[in-house]
Amino acid sequence: LCRGDSQLCSQKAAVYSLDVEANPPERIFQLIDQVNPSIFCIHATNYEQALYLKSPEIPTAENFDHLLDKFGGASFSAEPDSWNLDTDAQNPPEANETSRYEYGVPVQTEDAFLRLPSPVVSSWCSDANPAGFLVNQATKCIRSVSVEKCDSIQALSMLFYINSSILASVFQVNITVQSIVVQSLNGMRTLLSSSEVLRLPMVLDELCINAVLAVNYHITHTDTGEIIEAAAAFVLGAISREALSIEQSFEISFTQENTQPVPLSGNPGYVVGLPVRAGFQPQGYPFPAAFLFASLALSSNIHSQLTILHSTSTQDCLAAQGARAPVLFGYNMISGCKLRITAAMKCQPLAQTLLDVLKGQSFPEYVASFGNSQAQDVLDWVPITQLHISEQMISHTLQSSCQIPVSLGIEVKWTKYGSLVNPQARIVNVTATITSTTLKQLPSGREKIIPITSSVVFTDISSPAEPSYKAWPTINIKLPFDFFYPFV
Amino acid sequence: NNSSQLSSLPLHILLYVNGVYYIFYFLATLAMIIYKSQVFSYPDEFLAPDLAVLFLMAILEVPRLYLGFKGNLTEAEAPLGLSLGLTVGSVLLCVYLLLWQSYVLWADVLLNAVLLAAYGLESGLKVTAIAAFVS
């Protein structure tokens, strides 16, 4: 019901009433003219949109920008433009449909989508799987081949994967060949020096050579979601006559331009199970330079991670040879080894060796507070506080001053950050505590075995939920309706 | 009826009353347009013509009344004829405000109907006066 209706001088109204006199009571329907006796009632309008409520536009991807321009400011006119009687709807700009991609949207090419063959129901390759933007995928599937027809099977040739160009903003991005690796029958891989030549599959000596065994797509994009570069690295191999099927593997990875492709440990909050990222501050630079050590295979790069000692089967600290395990966020870990001390061991080198065993070759100085902290943002990195505790054996304080570290405890304090509905984990404080103990000089020929431990503990220091205000209890007293029985 | 005086007294009275009534009419219609623009949705391109008509009518009214008085008092038919012509214009504008405004309230109908009646009566008296002056 719109306010104009009640202000009209006279309008038709349907009146329903019940006539209780008749038996049975019947409903009476009358159509009357409802008169508004006010002097300011609307007698007539020449403006047809006056008495209708217009339903508001639902924001969609096309009209969002237009709506934001109109209504996004501090004030806006109460009359929308479309009440001007030209009813041309704002046409959504079609040209920019493919310019910006969002997460998960299939990457469009000239004919269809960028295909990443993957196993669908069974392990056989299906070519209809589109690659989603910013979705790093790696798939393996089996394709049935026959050596006689190998040059006619499209999925075995390089052209199939690079011939369509990706649609991006106003131009199309061609997929370039980044590198070609040739794999021989016995599995040995050789990187070809020239990757400009297209190698198509052909039959040679009962073998089918130049068949595609693996494709790695690398897509470079800007931070606004536009694709600017695409490259594909191929592994070509040979198929022997007896083979009825080969396994192909496909991978796609997205890199933002001008950044190193570092796997994030969360975006932005840390995800449980992903490694805690850490870095160093190189001399002279005021910011952590974790990425100076970064390379494409960063998951195995221990320089940019916080690591602890990895227990080995021999449990011998000195033979551990630097086996380290990355610290995964949210997983409390404890590991250790046993140190065998003989009389011949000197204190100082032993202490240094144990410190290396506990802390590793390059113990970082800073830890990223968010899973996606960049090296340039100094404030996003938390310095590691190092504490030394020494257990003094009271009766032997004067005798020997040989302190060897026996345990390293890393306590990572994290908090929930952000909205209540979707809290993100943020590391607030990291403390590495080295506990040392005195080493008593052993009489010669004797051995002693000391356990060395290192542990990582994650503590949640989010502030607890505050109780909200409770409503005052209401007193609801009512007498029963027949309380005054005889009198009412 | 004094035959040496051709000026019409009813016309003079009517013109005087018209002048007073018009001031009231102008203020009331302006106030109602302001009220309508606040209470109803009144986009600018519908508001502008209505206001323009109202102000044009006010501008026309002043010479119309002046010429009417002057013509009647000096017993000259030319100013009275000009005043009649301006009255036609005012009648048209009044009909616009009565029928073709964006929102016509019941009060609008009353005011405009009274004004139209006054214009009609005035026109009749003016024609009679012109006829008296000419002959």
PDB file of C-alpha atoms in Angstrom, chain A residues 113-309:
ATOM      1  CA  PHE A 113      37.912 -22.446 -21.784  1.00  0.00           C
ATOM      2  CA  LEU A 114      41.488 -23.167 -20.947  1.00  0.00           C
ATOM      3  CA  ARG A 115      41.407 -26.893 -20.568  1.00  0.00           C
ATOM      4  CA  LEU A 116      43.160 -28.803 -17.866  1.00  0.00           C
ATOM      5  CA  PRO A 117      42.437 -32.472 -18.561  1.00  0.00           C
ATOM      6  CA  SER A 118      41.690 -34.308 -15.403  1.00  0.00           C
ATOM      7  CA  PRO A 119      40.155 -37.549 -14.290  1.00  0.00           C
ATOM      8  CA  VAL A 120      36.446 -37.126 -13.806  1.00  0.00           C
ATOM      9  CA  VAL A 121      34.658 -40.277 -12.826  1.00  0.00           C
ATOM     10  CA  SER A 122      37.349 -42.815 -13.568  1.00  0.00           C
ATOM     11  CA  SER A 123      41.046 -42.223 -14.142  1.00  0.00           C
ATOM     12  CA  TRP A 124      40.587 -41.526 -17.845  1.00  0.00           C
ATOM     13  CA  CYS A 125      41.340 -38.015 -18.985  1.00  0.00           C
ATOM     14  CA  SER A 126      38.449 -35.712 -19.611  1.00  0.00           C
ATOM     15  CA  ASP A 127      39.237 -32.658 -21.706  1.00  0.00           C
ATOM     16  CA  ALA A 128      36.300 -30.637 -20.527  1.00  0.00           C
ATOM     17  CA  ASN A 129      37.708 -29.504 -17.203  1.00  0.00           C
ATOM     18  CA  PRO A 130      38.229 -25.746 -17.281  1.00  0.00           C
ATOM     19  CA  ALA A 131      41.000 -24.121 -15.323  1.00  0.00           C
ATOM     20  CA  GLY A 132      39.713 -21.710 -12.713  1.00  0.00           C
ATOM     21  CA  PHE A 133      41.409 -18.382 -12.217  1.00  0.00           C
ATOM     22  CA  LEU A 134      43.770 -18.359  -9.235  1.00  0.00           C
ATOM     23  CA  VAL A 135      43.019 -22.007  -8.552  1.00  0.00           C
ATOM     24  CA  ASN A 136      46.320 -23.808  -8.605  1.00  0.00           C
ATOM     25  CA  GLN A 137      45.644 -27.326  -9.715  1.00  0.00           C
ATOM     26  CA  ALA A 138      47.682 -30.404 -10.468  1.00  0.00           C
ATOM     27  CA  THR A 139      45.980 -33.376 -12.040  1.00  0.00           C
ATOM     28  CA  LYS A 140      47.060 -36.740 -13.392  1.00  0.00           C
ATOM     29  CA  CYS A 141      45.001 -38.853 -15.688  1.00  0.00           C
ATOM     30  CA  ILE A 142      45.306 -41.753 -18.068  1.00  0.00           C
ATOM     31  CA  ARG A 143      44.764 -41.455 -21.773  1.00  0.00           C
ATOM     32  CA  SER A 144      44.354 -44.362 -24.114  1.00  0.00           C
ATOM     33  CA  VAL A 145      46.748 -44.256 -27.044  1.00  0.00           C
ATOM     34  CA  SER A 146      47.776 -46.354 -29.943  1.00  0.00           C
ATOM     35  CA  VAL A 147      51.115 -45.911 -31.611  1.00  0.00           C
ATOM     36  CA  GLU A 148      49.756 -46.213 -35.154  1.00  0.00           C
ATOM     37  CA  LYS A 149      47.346 -43.332 -34.755  1.00  0.00           C
ATOM     38  CA  CYS A 150      49.500 -41.279 -32.430  1.00  0.00           C
ATOM     39  CA  ASP A 151      49.863 -38.328 -34.759  1.00  0.00           C
ATOM     40  CA  SER A 152      46.140 -38.035 -35.105  1.00  0.00           C
ATOM     41  CA  ILE A 153      45.338 -38.064 -31.396  1.00  0.00           C
ATOM     42  CA  GLN A 154      44.970 -34.377 -30.616  1.00  0.00           C
ATOM     43  CA  ALA A 155      45.683 -34.587 -26.925  1.00  0.00           C
ATOM     44  CA  LEU A 156      49.171 -35.919 -27.547  1.00  0.00           C
ATOM     45  CA  SER A 157      50.356 -32.940 -29.544  1.00  0.00           C
ATOM     46  CA  MET A 158      51.658 -29.653 -28.203  1.00  0.00           C
ATOM     47  CA  LEU A 159      49.386 -27.668 -30.488  1.00  0.00           C
ATOM     48  CA  PHE A 160      46.295 -28.792 -28.635  1.00  0.00           C
ATOM     49  CA  TYR A 161      47.446 -27.020 -25.527  1.00  0.00           C
ATOM     50  CA  ILE A 162      48.755 -23.791 -26.950  1.00  0.00           C
ATOM     51  CA  ASN A 163      46.800 -23.028 -30.067  1.00  0.00           C
ATOM     52  CA  SER A 164      43.967 -21.027 -28.508  1.00  0.00           C
ATOM     53  CA  SER A 165      44.771 -17.696 -26.947  1.00  0.00           C
ATOM     54  CA  ILE A 166      43.381 -16.522 -23.643  1.00  0.00           C
ATOM     55  CA  LEU A 167      40.898 -13.654 -23.648  1.00  0.00           C
ATOM     56  CA  ALA A 168      42.042 -10.913 -21.325  1.00  0.00           C
ATOM     57  CA  SER A 169      40.996  -7.207 -21.173  1.00  0.00           C
ATOM     58  CA  VAL A 170      41.267  -5.735 -24.644  1.00  0.00           C
ATOM     59  CA  PHE A 171      43.734  -8.069 -26.196  1.00  0.00           C
ATOM     60  CA  GLN A 172      44.321 -11.771 -26.329  1.00  0.00           C
ATOM     61  CA  VAL A 173      47.196 -13.418 -24.593  1.00  0.00           C
ATOM     62  CA  ASN A 174      48.975 -16.088 -26.551  1.00  0.00           C
ATOM     63  CA  ILE A 175      50.270 -19.101 -24.715  1.00  0.00           C
ATOM     64  CA  THR A 176      54.016 -19.249 -25.232  1.00  0.00           C
ATOM     65  CA  VAL A 177      56.154 -22.326 -24.873  1.00  0.00           C
ATOM     66  CA  GLN A 178      58.356 -21.830 -21.870  1.00  0.00           C
ATOM     67  CA  SER A 179      60.451 -24.964 -22.050  1.00  0.00           C
ATOM     68  CA  ILE A 180      60.418 -28.447 -23.504  1.00  0.00           C
ATOM     69  CA  VAL A 181      61.799 -31.422 -21.661  1.00  0.00           C
ATOM     70  CA  VAL A 182      62.222 -34.646 -23.551  1.00  0.00           C
ATOM     71  CA  GLN A 183      61.831 -37.858 -21.606  1.00  0.00           C
ATOM     72  CA  SER A 184      63.347 -41.006 -22.984  1.00  0.00           C
ATOM     73  CA  LEU A 185      61.892 -44.454 -22.622  1.00  0.00           C
ATOM     74  CA  ASN A 186      63.934 -45.237 -19.563  1.00  0.00           C
ATOM     75  CA  GLY A 187      62.716 -42.115 -17.836  1.00  0.00           C
ATOM     76  CA  MET A 188      65.677 -39.825 -18.300  1.00  0.00           C
ATOM     77  CA  ARG A 189      64.714 -36.232 -18.884  1.00  0.00           C
ATOM     78  CA  THR A 190      66.637 -33.721 -20.944  1.00  0.00           C
ATOM     79  CA  LEU A 191      65.886 -30.054 -21.197  1.00  0.00           C
ATOM     80  CA  LEU A 192      65.963 -28.853 -24.763  1.00  0.00           C
ATOM     81  CA  SER A 193      67.895 -25.672 -25.359  1.00  0.00           C
ATOM     82  CA  SER A 194      65.595 -24.237 -27.993  1.00  0.00           C
ATOM     83  CA  SER A 195      61.938 -24.183 -27.165  1.00  0.00           C
ATOM     84  CA  GLU A 196      60.709 -22.241 -30.151  1.00  0.00           C
ATOM     85  CA  VAL A 197      60.359 -25.239 -32.421  1.00  0.00           C
ATOM     86  CA  LEU A 198      57.052 -26.979 -32.162  1.00  0.00           C
ATOM     87  CA  ARG A 199      57.506 -30.702 -31.917  1.00  0.00           C
ATOM     88  CA  LEU A 200      54.557 -32.667 -33.147  1.00  0.00           C
ATOM     89  CA  PRO A 201      54.084 -36.351 -32.476  1.00  0.00           C
ATOM     90  CA  MET A 202      55.194 -38.716 -35.181  1.00  0.00           C
ATOM     91  CA  VAL A 203      55.784 -42.398 -35.596  1.00  0.00           C
ATOM     92  CA  LEU A 204      59.437 -43.399 -35.680  1.00  0.00           C
ATOM     93  CA  ASP A 205      60.734 -46.963 -35.456  1.00  0.00           C
ATOM     94  CA  GLU A 206      57.656 -48.400 -33.768  1.00  0.00           C
ATOM     95  CA  LEU A 207      57.707 -45.603 -31.274  1.00  0.00           C
ATOM     96  CA  CYS A 208      55.607 -42.516 -31.117  1.00  0.00           C
ATOM     97  CA  ILE A 209      57.875 -39.643 -30.202  1.00  0.00           C
ATOM     98  CA  ASN A 210      57.083 -36.101 -29.112  1.00  0.00           C
ATOM     99  CA  ALA A 211      53.950 -37.196 -27.314  1.00  0.00           C
ATOM    100  CA  VAL A 212      52.895 -34.830 -24.552  1.00  0.00           C
ATOM    101  CA  LEU A 213      53.351 -36.404 -21.150  1.00  0.00           C
ATOM    102  CA  ALA A 214      53.007 -33.345 -18.936  1.00  0.00           C
ATOM    103  CA  VAL A 215      51.996 -29.728 -19.324  1.00  0.00           C
ATOM    104  CA  ASN A 216      52.654 -27.013 -16.751  1.00  0.00           C
ATOM    105  CA  TYR A 217      50.797 -23.769 -17.305  1.00  0.00           C
ATOM    106  CA  HIS A 218      52.121 -20.616 -15.660  1.00  0.00           C
ATOM    107  CA  ILE A 219      49.759 -17.668 -15.826  1.00  0.00           C
ATOM    108  CA  THR A 220      50.881 -14.214 -14.764  1.00  0.00           C
ATOM    109  CA  HIS A 221      48.203 -11.794 -13.671  1.00  0.00           C
ATOM    110  CA  THR A 222      47.946  -8.288 -12.275  1.00  0.00           C
ATOM    111  CA  ASP A 223      46.590  -7.532  -8.865  1.00  0.00           C
ATOM    112  CA  THR A 224      43.276  -6.457 -10.400  1.00  0.00           C
ATOM    113  CA  GLY A 225      42.654  -9.805 -11.968  1.00  0.00           C
ATOM    114  CA  GLU A 226      43.771  -9.260 -15.541  1.00  0.00           C
ATOM    115  CA  ILE A 227      45.822 -11.923 -17.223  1.00  0.00           C
ATOM    116  CA  ILE A 228      48.914 -10.549 -18.879  1.00  0.00           C
ATOM    117  CA  GLU A 229      51.060 -13.551 -19.692  1.00  0.00           C
ATOM    118  CA  ALA A 230      50.673 -17.264 -20.183  1.00  0.00           C
ATOM    119  CA  ALA A 231      53.381 -19.854 -20.658  1.00  0.00           C
ATOM    120  CA  ALA A 232      53.369 -23.617 -20.896  1.00  0.00           C
ATOM    121  CA  ALA A 233      56.196 -25.987 -20.111  1.00  0.00           C
ATOM    122  CA  PHE A 234      56.011 -29.371 -21.776  1.00  0.00           C
ATOM    123  CA  VAL A 235      57.429 -32.796 -21.100  1.00  0.00           C
ATOM    124  CA  LEU A 236      57.485 -34.809 -24.285  1.00  0.00           C
ATOM    125  CA  GLY A 237      58.078 -38.492 -24.322  1.00  0.00           C
ATOM    126  CA  ALA A 238      58.032 -41.573 -26.400  1.00  0.00           C
ATOM    127  CA  ILE A 239      55.333 -44.220 -26.411  1.00  0.00           C
ATOM    128  CA  SER A 240      56.249 -47.770 -27.242  1.00  0.00           C
ATOM    129  CA  ARG A 241      54.120 -50.051 -29.331  1.00  0.00           C
ATOM    130  CA  GLU A 242      52.898 -52.198 -26.477  1.00  0.00           C
ATOM    131  CA  ALA A 243      51.610 -49.295 -24.462  1.00  0.00           C
ATOM    132  CA  LEU A 244      47.850 -48.961 -24.617  1.00  0.00           C
ATOM    133  CA  SER A 245      47.626 -45.976 -22.325  1.00  0.00           C
ATOM    134  CA  ILE A 246      49.886 -43.312 -20.917  1.00  0.00           C
ATOM    135  CA  GLU A 247      49.608 -41.173 -17.849  1.00  0.00           C
ATOM    136  CA  GLN A 248      49.566 -37.454 -18.425  1.00  0.00           C
ATOM    137  CA  SER A 249      49.965 -34.904 -15.703  1.00  0.00           C
ATOM    138  CA  PHE A 250      48.842 -31.304 -15.859  1.00  0.00           C
ATOM    139  CA  GLU A 251      49.478 -28.398 -13.607  1.00  0.00           C
ATOM    140  CA  ILE A 252      48.497 -24.773 -13.601  1.00  0.00           C
ATOM    141  CA  SER A 253      49.834 -22.064 -11.341  1.00  0.00           C
ATOM    142  CA  PHE A 254      49.011 -18.389 -11.089  1.00  0.00           C
ATOM    143  CA  THR A 255      51.556 -15.755 -10.213  1.00  0.00           C
ATOM    144  CA  GLN A 256      50.961 -12.096  -9.571  1.00  0.00           C
ATOM    145  CA  GLU A 257      53.220  -9.884 -11.624  1.00  0.00           C
ATOM    146  CA  ASN A 258      56.283  -8.452  -9.930  1.00  0.00           C
ATOM    147  CA  THR A 259      56.125 -10.879  -7.069  1.00  0.00           C
ATOM    148  CA  GLN A 260      57.932 -14.083  -6.428  1.00  0.00           C
ATOM    149  CA  PRO A 261      55.684 -17.118  -6.647  1.00  0.00           C
ATOM    150  CA  VAL A 262      55.619 -18.051  -3.028  1.00  0.00           C
ATOM    151  CA  PRO A 263      53.076 -20.515  -1.756  1.00  0.00           C
ATOM    152  CA  LEU A 264      50.951 -18.761   0.810  1.00  0.00           C
ATOM    153  CA  SER A 265      50.293 -20.257   4.141  1.00  0.00           C
ATOM    154  CA  GLY A 266      46.887 -18.733   4.318  1.00  0.00           C
ATOM    155  CA  ASN A 267      45.109 -15.722   2.957  1.00  0.00           C
ATOM    156  CA  PRO A 268      45.286 -13.750   5.128  1.00  0.00           C
ATOM    157  CA  GLY A 269      45.097 -15.816   8.284  1.00  0.00           C
ATOM    158  CA  TYR A 270      47.224 -18.914   8.702  1.00  0.00           C
ATOM    159  CA  VAL A 271      45.614 -22.173   7.730  1.00  0.00           C
ATOM    160  CA  VAL A 272      46.184 -25.038  10.132  1.00  0.00           C
ATOM    161  CA  GLY A 273      48.716 -27.409   8.654  1.00  0.00           C
ATOM    162  CA  LEU A 274      50.545 -24.966   6.409  1.00  0.00           C
ATOM    163  CA  PRO A 275      54.121 -24.001   7.217  1.00  0.00           C
ATOM    164  CA  VAL A 276      54.856 -20.928   9.258  1.00  0.00           C
ATOM    165  CA  ARG A 277      56.709 -18.445   7.089  1.00  0.00           C
ATOM    166  CA  ALA A 278      59.821 -16.798   8.433  1.00  0.00           C
ATOM    167  CA  GLY A 279      62.668 -14.719   7.188  1.00  0.00           C
ATOM    168  CA  PHE A 280      65.812 -12.831   7.908  1.00  0.00           C
ATOM    169  CA  GLN A 281      66.786  -9.262   7.999  1.00  0.00           C
ATOM    170  CA  PRO A 282      69.893  -8.972   5.878  1.00  0.00           C
ATOM    171  CA  GLN A 283      72.583  -6.597   6.996  1.00  0.00           C
ATOM    172  CA  GLY A 284      71.813  -3.036   6.145  1.00  0.00           C
ATOM    173  CA  TYR A 285      68.253  -3.602   5.050  1.00  0.00           C
ATOM    174  CA  PRO A 286      65.514  -2.649   7.425  1.00  0.00           C
ATOM    175  CA  PHE A 287      63.067  -5.223   6.123  1.00  0.00           C
ATOM    176  CA  PRO A 288      62.939  -8.982   6.158  1.00  0.00           C
ATOM    177  CA  ALA A 289      64.326 -10.488   3.002  1.00  0.00           C
ATOM    178  CA  ALA A 290      62.815 -13.895   3.039  1.00  0.00           C
ATOM    179  CA  PHE A 291      62.341 -13.677  -0.657  1.00  0.00           C
ATOM    180  CA  LEU A 292      65.971 -13.134  -1.426  1.00  0.00           C
ATOM    181  CA  PHE A 293      66.265 -16.807  -0.766  1.00  0.00           C
ATOM    182  CA  ALA A 294      63.070 -17.753  -2.505  1.00  0.00           C
ATOM    183  CA  SER A 295      62.860 -19.859  -5.597  1.00  0.00           C
ATOM    184  CA  LEU A 296      60.061 -21.532  -7.458  1.00  0.00           C
ATOM    185  CA  ALA A 297      60.286 -24.715  -5.436  1.00  0.00           C
ATOM    186  CA  LEU A 298      59.676 -22.907  -2.234  1.00  0.00           C
ATOM    187  CA  SER A 299      57.928 -25.701  -0.422  1.00  0.00           C
ATOM    188  CA  SER A 300      61.212 -27.408   0.016  1.00  0.00           C
ATOM    189  CA  ASN A 301      63.170 -24.268   0.710  1.00  0.00           C
ATOM    190  CA  ILE A 302      63.965 -24.398   4.359  1.00  0.00           C
ATOM    191  CA  HIS A 303      65.450 -20.942   4.390  1.00  0.00           C
ATOM    192  CA  SER A 304      62.083 -19.293   4.442  1.00  0.00           C
ATOM    193  CA  GLN A 305      60.458 -21.492   7.019  1.00  0.00           C
ATOM    194  CA  LEU A 306      60.620 -22.023  10.689  1.00  0.00           C
ATOM    195  CA  THR A 307      61.928 -25.523  11.219  1.00  0.00           C
ATOM    196  CA  ILE A 308      62.590 -27.784  14.129  1.00  0.00           C
ATOM    197  CA  LEU A 309      64.722 -30.791  14.580  1.00  0.00           C
TER     198      LEU A 309
END
